[in-house]
PDB file of C-alpha atoms in Angstrom:
ATOM      1  CA  MET A 700      13.643  -0.987   7.373  1.00 90.00           C
ATOM      2  CA  LYS A 701      12.556   2.630   6.945  1.00 93.00           C
ATOM      3  CA  ILE A 702       8.842   3.401   7.288  1.00 92.00           C
ATOM      4  CA  GLY A 703       8.521   4.609   3.689  1.00 92.00           C
ATOM      5  CA  GLU A 704      10.076   1.422   2.331  1.00 93.00           C
ATOM      6  CA  ALA A 705       7.977  -0.768   4.651  1.00 93.00           C
ATOM      7  CA  ARG A 706       4.753   1.018   3.631  1.00 91.00           C
ATOM      8  CA  GLU A 707       5.563   0.438  -0.033  1.00 93.00           C
ATOM      9  CA  THR A 708       6.443  -3.243   0.520  1.00 94.00           C
ATOM     10  CA  TYR A 709       3.365  -4.101   2.586  1.00 94.00           C
ATOM     11  CA  SER A 710       0.974  -2.045   0.435  1.00 93.00           C
ATOM     12  CA  PHE A 711       2.072  -4.180  -2.504  1.00 94.00           C
ATOM     13  CA  GLN A 712       1.580  -7.393  -0.482  1.00 94.00           C
ATOM     14  CA  ILE A 713      -1.873  -6.341   0.739  1.00 95.00           C
ATOM     15  CA  LYS A 714      -2.928  -5.486  -2.818  1.00 94.00           C
ATOM     16  CA  ASN A 715      -1.766  -8.888  -4.152  1.00 94.00           C
ATOM     17  CA  PHE A 716      -3.409 -10.810  -1.321  1.00 95.00           C
ATOM     18  CA  ASN A 717      -6.680  -8.840  -1.714  1.00 94.00           C
ATOM     19  CA  THR A 718      -6.757  -9.736  -5.404  1.00 94.00           C
ATOM     20  CA  LYS A 719      -6.101 -13.422  -4.713  1.00 95.00           C
ATOM     21  CA  GLN A 720      -8.680 -13.469  -1.907  1.00 95.00           C
ATOM     22  CA  ARG A 721     -11.339 -12.115  -4.280  1.00 94.00           C
ATOM     23  CA  GLU A 722     -10.390 -14.726  -6.884  1.00 95.00           C
ATOM     24  CA  LEU A 723     -10.627 -17.568  -4.361  1.00 95.00           C
ATOM     25  CA  PHE A 724     -13.960 -16.241  -3.068  1.00 95.00           C
ATOM     26  CA  ALA A 725     -15.335 -16.280  -6.642  1.00 95.00           C
ATOM     27  CA  GLN A 726     -14.057 -19.857  -7.067  1.00 95.00           C
ATOM     28  CA  LYS A 727     -15.744 -20.883  -3.791  1.00 94.00           C
ATOM     29  CA  GLN A 728     -19.055 -19.399  -4.918  1.00 94.00           C
ATOM     30  CA  ALA A 729     -18.800 -21.131  -8.307  1.00 95.00           C
ATOM     31  CA  LEU A 730     -18.038 -24.469  -6.588  1.00 94.00           C
ATOM     32  CA  GLU A 731     -20.963 -24.020  -4.158  1.00 93.00           C
ATOM     33  CA  GLU A 732     -23.242 -23.499  -7.151  1.00 93.00           C
ATOM     34  CA  LYS A 733     -21.790 -26.627  -8.787  1.00 92.00           C
ATOM     35  CA  ILE A 734     -22.363 -28.646  -5.588  1.00 92.00           C
ATOM     36  CA  LYS A 735     -26.013 -27.499  -5.451  1.00 92.00           C
ATOM     37  CA  THR A 736     -26.715 -28.382  -9.064  1.00 91.00           C
ATOM     38  CA  THR A 737     -24.889 -31.725  -9.086  1.00 91.00           C
ATOM     39  CA  GLU A 738     -26.411 -34.907  -7.677  1.00 91.00           C
ATOM     40  CA  ASN A 739     -24.245 -35.994  -4.720  1.00 91.00           C
ATOM     41  CA  GLY A 740     -22.294 -32.749  -5.302  1.00 88.00           C
ATOM     42  CA  ALA A 741     -21.260 -32.418  -1.635  1.00 91.00           C
ATOM     43  CA  VAL A 742     -19.566 -35.822  -1.764  1.00 91.00           C
ATOM     44  CA  ILE A 743     -18.097 -35.461  -5.255  1.00 91.00           C
ATOM     45  CA  TYR A 744     -16.576 -32.056  -4.620  1.00 92.00           C
ATOM     46  CA  LYS A 745     -15.773 -32.576  -0.933  1.00 92.00           C
ATOM     47  CA  ASN A 746     -11.963 -32.572  -1.382  1.00 92.00           C
ATOM     48  CA  GLU A 747     -11.987 -29.658  -3.839  1.00 93.00           C
ATOM     49  CA  ALA A 748     -14.160 -27.628  -1.444  1.00 93.00           C
ATOM     50  CA  ALA A 749     -11.853 -28.437   1.500  1.00 93.00           C
ATOM     51  CA  VAL A 750      -8.739 -27.381  -0.452  1.00 93.00           C
ATOM     52  CA  LEU A 751     -10.403 -24.170  -1.636  1.00 94.00           C
ATOM     53  CA  GLU A 752     -11.565 -23.324   1.892  1.00 94.00           C
ATOM     54  CA  LEU A 753      -8.069 -23.879   3.305  1.00 94.00           C
ATOM     55  CA  GLN A 754      -6.472 -21.802   0.568  1.00 95.00           C
ATOM     56  CA  TYR A 755      -8.961 -18.960   1.060  1.00 95.00           C
ATOM     57  CA  ASN A 756      -8.451 -18.941   4.848  1.00 95.00           C
ATOM     58  CA  ALA A 757      -4.639 -19.036   4.527  1.00 95.00           C
ATOM     59  CA  VAL A 758      -4.636 -16.077   2.119  1.00 95.00           C
ATOM     60  CA  ALA A 759      -7.143 -14.115   4.275  1.00 95.00           C
ATOM     61  CA  GLU A 760      -5.099 -14.773   7.437  1.00 95.00           C
ATOM     62  CA  LYS A 761      -1.836 -13.638   5.822  1.00 95.00           C
ATOM     63  CA  ARG A 762      -3.489 -10.564   4.305  1.00 94.00           C
ATOM     64  CA  GLN A 763      -4.839  -9.642   7.755  1.00 95.00           C
ATOM     65  CA  GLU A 764      -1.365 -10.083   9.268  1.00 95.00           C
ATOM     66  CA  TYR A 765       0.024  -7.630   6.695  1.00 94.00           C
ATOM     67  CA  GLN A 766      -2.890  -5.237   7.264  1.00 94.00           C
ATOM     68  CA  ASP A 767      -2.415  -5.225  11.061  1.00 94.00           C
ATOM     69  CA  TYR A 768       1.267  -4.388  10.638  1.00 95.00           C
ATOM     70  CA  MET A 769       0.444  -1.712   8.048  1.00 94.00           C
ATOM     71  CA  ASP A 770      -2.095  -0.079  10.392  1.00 94.00           C
ATOM     72  CA  LYS A 771       0.542   0.246  13.133  1.00 93.00           C
ATOM     73  CA  LEU A 772       3.087   1.500  10.603  1.00 92.00           C
ATOM     74  CA  VAL A 773       0.722   4.220   9.346  1.00 92.00           C
ATOM     75  CA  GLU A 774      -0.015   5.209  12.939  1.00 92.00           C
ATOM     76  CA  GLN A 775       3.735   5.590  13.625  1.00 93.00           C
ATOM     77  CA  TRP A 776       4.189   7.541  10.365  1.00 92.00           C
ATOM     78  CA  SER A 777       1.302   9.909  11.203  1.00 91.00           C
ATOM     79  CA  THR A 778       2.563  10.495  14.755  1.00 91.00           C
ATOM     80  CA  ILE A 779       6.044  11.450  13.517  1.00 92.00           C
ATOM     81  CA  ALA A 780       4.719  13.712  10.728  1.00 90.00           C
ATOM     82  CA  ASP A 781       2.282  15.425  13.147  1.00 89.00           C
ATOM     83  CA  MET A 782       5.013  15.929  15.740  1.00 91.00           C
ATOM     84  CA  ILE A 783       7.353  17.563  13.199  1.00 89.00           C
ATOM     85  CA  SER A 784       4.523  19.767  11.870  1.00 87.00           C
ATOM     86  CA  SER A 785       3.640  20.881  15.411  1.00 88.00           C
ATOM     87  CA  GLU A 786       7.288  21.692  16.182  1.00 87.00           C
ATOM     88  CA  GLN A 787       7.538  23.712  12.984  1.00 87.00           C
ATOM     89  CA  GLN A 788       4.328  25.624  13.777  1.00 87.00           C
ATOM     90  CA  GLY A 789       5.705  26.464  17.235  1.00 86.00           C
ATOM     91  CA  ASP A 790       9.017  27.549  15.687  1.00 84.00           C
ATOM     92  CA  ALA A 791       7.181  29.628  13.074  1.00 84.00           C
ATOM     93  CA  MET A 792       5.206  31.436  15.791  1.00 87.00           C
ATOM     94  CA  ALA A 793       8.398  32.101  17.770  1.00 86.00           C
ATOM     95  CA  ASP A 794      10.126  33.341  14.582  1.00 86.00           C
ATOM     96  CA  ALA A 795       7.188  35.631  13.774  1.00 86.00           C
ATOM     97  CA  ALA A 796       7.310  37.136  17.291  1.00 88.00           C
ATOM     98  CA  LYS A 797      11.093  37.635  16.973  1.00 88.00           C
ATOM     99  CA  GLU A 798      10.614  39.230  13.542  1.00 88.00           C
ATOM    100  CA  GLN A 799       7.988  41.621  14.882  1.00 89.00           C
ATOM    101  CA  SER A 800      10.259  42.572  17.783  1.00 89.00           C
ATOM    102  CA  LYS A 801      13.072  43.416  15.333  1.00 91.00           C
ATOM    103  CA  ILE A 802      10.718  45.456  13.156  1.00 89.00           C
ATOM    104  CA  MET A 803       9.601  47.503  16.180  1.00 89.00           C
ATOM    105  CA  GLU A 804      13.247  48.053  17.195  1.00 90.00           C
ATOM    106  CA  VAL A 805      14.087  49.348  13.694  1.00 90.00           C
ATOM    107  CA  ALA A 806      11.107  51.756  13.899  1.00 88.00           C
ATOM    108  CA  ARG A 807      12.251  52.936  17.372  1.00 87.00           C
ATOM    109  CA  ARG A 808      15.805  53.534  16.136  1.00 88.00           C
ATOM    110  CA  ILE A 809      14.591  55.544  13.141  1.00 87.00           C
ATOM    111  CA  MET A 810      12.324  57.608  15.413  1.00 84.00           C
ATOM    112  CA  HIS A 811      15.356  58.423  17.566  1.00 82.00           C
ATOM    113  CA  GLY A 812      17.208  59.672  14.535  1.00 81.00           C
ATOM    114  CA  ASP A 813      19.638  56.754  14.467  1.00 85.00           C
ATOM    115  CA  LYS A 814      21.037  55.456  11.217  1.00 86.00           C
ATOM    116  CA  VAL A 815      19.982  51.922  10.332  1.00 89.00           C
ATOM    117  CA  PRO A 816      21.059  49.820   7.327  1.00 91.00           C
ATOM    118  CA  SER A 817      18.923  50.306   4.233  1.00 89.00           C
ATOM    119  CA  SER A 818      18.061  46.583   4.301  1.00 91.00           C
ATOM    120  CA  ASP A 819      16.477  47.055   7.759  1.00 91.00           C
ATOM    121  CA  GLU A 820      14.526  50.098   6.534  1.00 90.00           C
ATOM    122  CA  GLN A 821      13.358  47.993   3.587  1.00 92.00           C
ATOM    123  CA  LYS A 822      12.122  45.227   5.933  1.00 91.00           C
ATOM    124  CA  LEU A 823      10.199  47.812   8.003  1.00 89.00           C
ATOM    125  CA  MET A 824       8.688  49.293   4.830  1.00 90.00           C
ATOM    126  CA  GLU A 825       7.599  45.867   3.575  1.00 92.00           C
ATOM    127  CA  TYR A 826       6.232  44.855   6.968  1.00 89.00           C
ATOM    128  CA  ASP A 827       4.248  48.054   7.637  1.00 88.00           C
ATOM    129  CA  TRP A 828       4.429  51.068   5.355  1.00 89.00           C
ATOM    130  CA  LYS A 829       2.454  53.257   7.786  1.00 89.00           C
ATOM    131  CA  LEU A 830       4.780  52.458  10.694  1.00 86.00           C
ATOM    132  CA  TYR A 831       7.781  53.231   8.493  1.00 88.00           C
ATOM    133  CA  SER A 832       6.313  56.591   7.412  1.00 88.00           C
ATOM    134  CA  MET A 833       5.442  57.468  11.001  1.00 86.00           C
ATOM    135  CA  ALA A 834       8.978  56.642  12.194  1.00 85.00           C
ATOM    136  CA  LYS A 835      10.521  58.798   9.439  1.00 85.00           C
ATOM    137  CA  ASN A 836       8.105  61.686  10.179  1.00 83.00           C
ATOM    138  CA  VAL A 837       8.827  61.578  13.917  1.00 80.00           C
ATOM    139  CA  ALA A 838      12.581  61.661  13.212  1.00 79.00           C
ATOM    140  CA  ALA A 839      12.127  64.611  10.842  1.00 77.00           C
ATOM    141  CA  MET A 840       9.899  66.537  13.308  1.00 73.00           C
ATOM    142  CA  LEU A 841      12.338  66.139  16.175  1.00 68.00           C
ATOM    143  CA  GLU A 842      15.130  67.546  13.999  1.00 61.00           C
ATOM    144  CA  ILE A 843      17.627  65.855  16.216  1.00 52.00           C
ATOM    145  CA  GLN A 844      20.919  67.717  16.189  1.00 52.00           C
ATOM    146  CA  LYS A 845      22.900  65.055  18.012  1.00 56.00           C
ATOM    147  CA  LYS A 846      25.305  62.775  16.253  1.00 61.00           C
ATOM    148  CA  ARG A 847      23.350  59.957  14.700  1.00 67.00           C
ATOM    149  CA  LYS A 848      24.058  56.542  16.183  1.00 75.00           C
ATOM    150  CA  GLU A 849      24.801  53.929  13.539  1.00 79.00           C
ATOM    151  CA  HIS A 850      23.457  50.378  13.893  1.00 80.00           C
ATOM    152  CA  LYS A 851      24.260  47.064  12.286  1.00 86.00           C
ATOM    153  CA  SER A 852      21.410  45.133  10.693  1.00 83.00           C
ATOM    154  CA  LEU A 853      19.246  43.204  13.124  1.00 81.00           C
ATOM    155  CA  TRP A 854      19.004  40.426  10.524  1.00 79.00           C
ATOM    156  CA  GLU A 855      22.768  40.230   9.898  1.00 74.00           C
ATOM    157  CA  ASP A 856      23.500  37.111  11.972  1.00 69.00           C
ATOM    158  CA  GLU A 857      20.338  35.245  11.054  1.00 64.00           C
ATOM    159  CA  GLU A 858      20.778  31.785   9.618  1.00 62.00           C
ATOM    160  CA  VAL A 859      18.316  30.721   6.989  1.00 58.00           C
ATOM    161  CA  SER A 860      16.876  27.456   8.240  1.00 64.00           C
ATOM    162  CA  GLU A 861      15.384  24.969   5.849  1.00 71.00           C
ATOM    163  CA  LEU A 862      12.129  23.423   6.968  1.00 73.00           C
ATOM    164  CA  LYS A 863      12.000  19.652   7.127  1.00 79.00           C
ATOM    165  CA  ASP A 864       9.313  17.907   5.152  1.00 81.00           C
ATOM    166  CA  PRO A 865       7.309  16.094   7.890  1.00 79.00           C
ATOM    167  CA  PHE A 866       6.215  13.312   5.515  1.00 80.00           C
ATOM    168  CA  GLU A 867       9.734  12.746   4.188  1.00 86.00           C
ATOM    169  CA  GLU A 868      11.110  12.663   7.744  1.00 85.00           C
ATOM    170  CA  ALA A 869       8.428  10.155   8.745  1.00 83.00           C
ATOM    171  CA  ASP A 870       9.188   8.010   5.675  1.00 85.00           C
ATOM    172  CA  ASN A 871      12.897   7.954   6.578  1.00 85.00           C
ATOM    173  CA  THR A 872      12.370   6.922  10.209  1.00 88.00           C
ATOM    174  CA  GLU A 873      13.030   3.310  11.183  1.00 89.00           C
ATOM    175  CA  ALA A 874       9.830   1.247  11.433  1.00 88.00           C
ATOM    176  CA  PHE A 875       8.725   0.423  15.001  1.00 84.00           C
ATOM    177  CA  ALA A 876       9.359  -3.288  14.390  1.00 87.00           C
ATOM    178  CA  ASP A 877      10.178  -5.750  11.631  1.00 89.00           C
ATOM    179  CA  GLY A 878       7.103  -6.646   9.644  1.00 90.00           C
ATOM    180  CA  PRO A 879       5.736 -10.117   8.972  1.00 91.00           C
ATOM    181  CA  GLU A 880       7.719 -12.284   6.580  1.00 90.00           C
ATOM    182  CA  VAL A 881       7.042 -11.237   3.004  1.00 91.00           C
ATOM    183  CA  VAL A 882       5.874 -14.280   1.043  1.00 90.00           C
ATOM    184  CA  GLU A 883       4.333 -14.687  -2.378  1.00 92.00           C
ATOM    185  CA  VAL A 884       0.607 -15.349  -2.377  1.00 91.00           C
ATOM    186  CA  ASP A 885       1.154 -18.495  -4.484  1.00 91.00           C
ATOM    187  CA  HIS A 886       3.457 -19.859  -1.782  1.00 90.00           C
ATOM    188  CA  VAL A 887       0.711 -19.403   0.852  1.00 91.00           C
ATOM    189  CA  ILE A 888      -1.766 -21.215  -1.421  1.00 91.00           C
ATOM    190  CA  ALA A 889       0.711 -24.054  -2.062  1.00 90.00           C
ATOM    191  CA  SER A 890       1.310 -24.462   1.691  1.00 87.00           C
ATOM    192  CA  ALA A 891      -2.434 -24.616   2.345  1.00 85.00           C
ATOM    193  CA  THR A 892      -2.809 -27.229  -0.424  1.00 80.00           C
ATOM    194  CA  LEU A 893      -0.031 -29.358   1.126  1.00 74.00           C
ATOM    195  CA  ASP A 894      -1.734 -29.064   4.526  1.00 61.00           C
ATOM    196  CA  THR A 895      -4.939 -30.417   2.966  1.00 56.00           C
ATOM    197  CA  GLY A 896      -3.037 -33.365   1.498  1.00 55.00           C
ATOM    198  CA  GLU A 897      -1.705 -34.224   4.931  1.00 50.00           C
ATOM    199  CA  ILE A 898      -5.221 -34.059   6.420  1.00 44.00           C
ATOM    200  CA  HIS A 899      -6.566 -36.468   3.775  1.00 47.00           C
ATOM    201  CA  LYS A 900      -3.746 -38.957   4.403  1.00 47.00           C
ATOM    202  CA  ASN A 901      -4.593 -39.232   8.120  1.00 42.00           C
TER     203      ASN A 901
END
């Protein structure tokens, strides 16, 4: 199961189990109040209290199992997203340094009176107007009489790379392990109720 799918599945389970746990807690409190205000309440409501306690504990235990898995899943997701972001930042810094190196080479070529593609001149202009003007002025002042060397664009062979979305990549990575069995909260309650019945028989 992919991390994104697992996060969605177990978030839903945790939400359902939280809701049921709150409901059962409210029922326990109401029953405790009933026991206090009823003569022989502890004896009368003994079985009901035992069933409610078992149901509450079963739901709380299962919710915690889902939560523990979810915590590890989120940790894996964060690690992957952070790793991709860090790689991209490193790549971006390397690309920026490469870009600056090309810009300086275009300026040097212009200063030497060489002919560069208009697209390269445009990149130099956009990057640093003052550097572009200086390069053009130096070339004009030198009044180079030699044959001008013609260059291909420094950006000609560049591939446009699409950045990965770190969160999407993390979502689409396989989860570190299979999660706990997904069961309906009512099934957990029914199992706890059956367990109580067995206890009372013995």
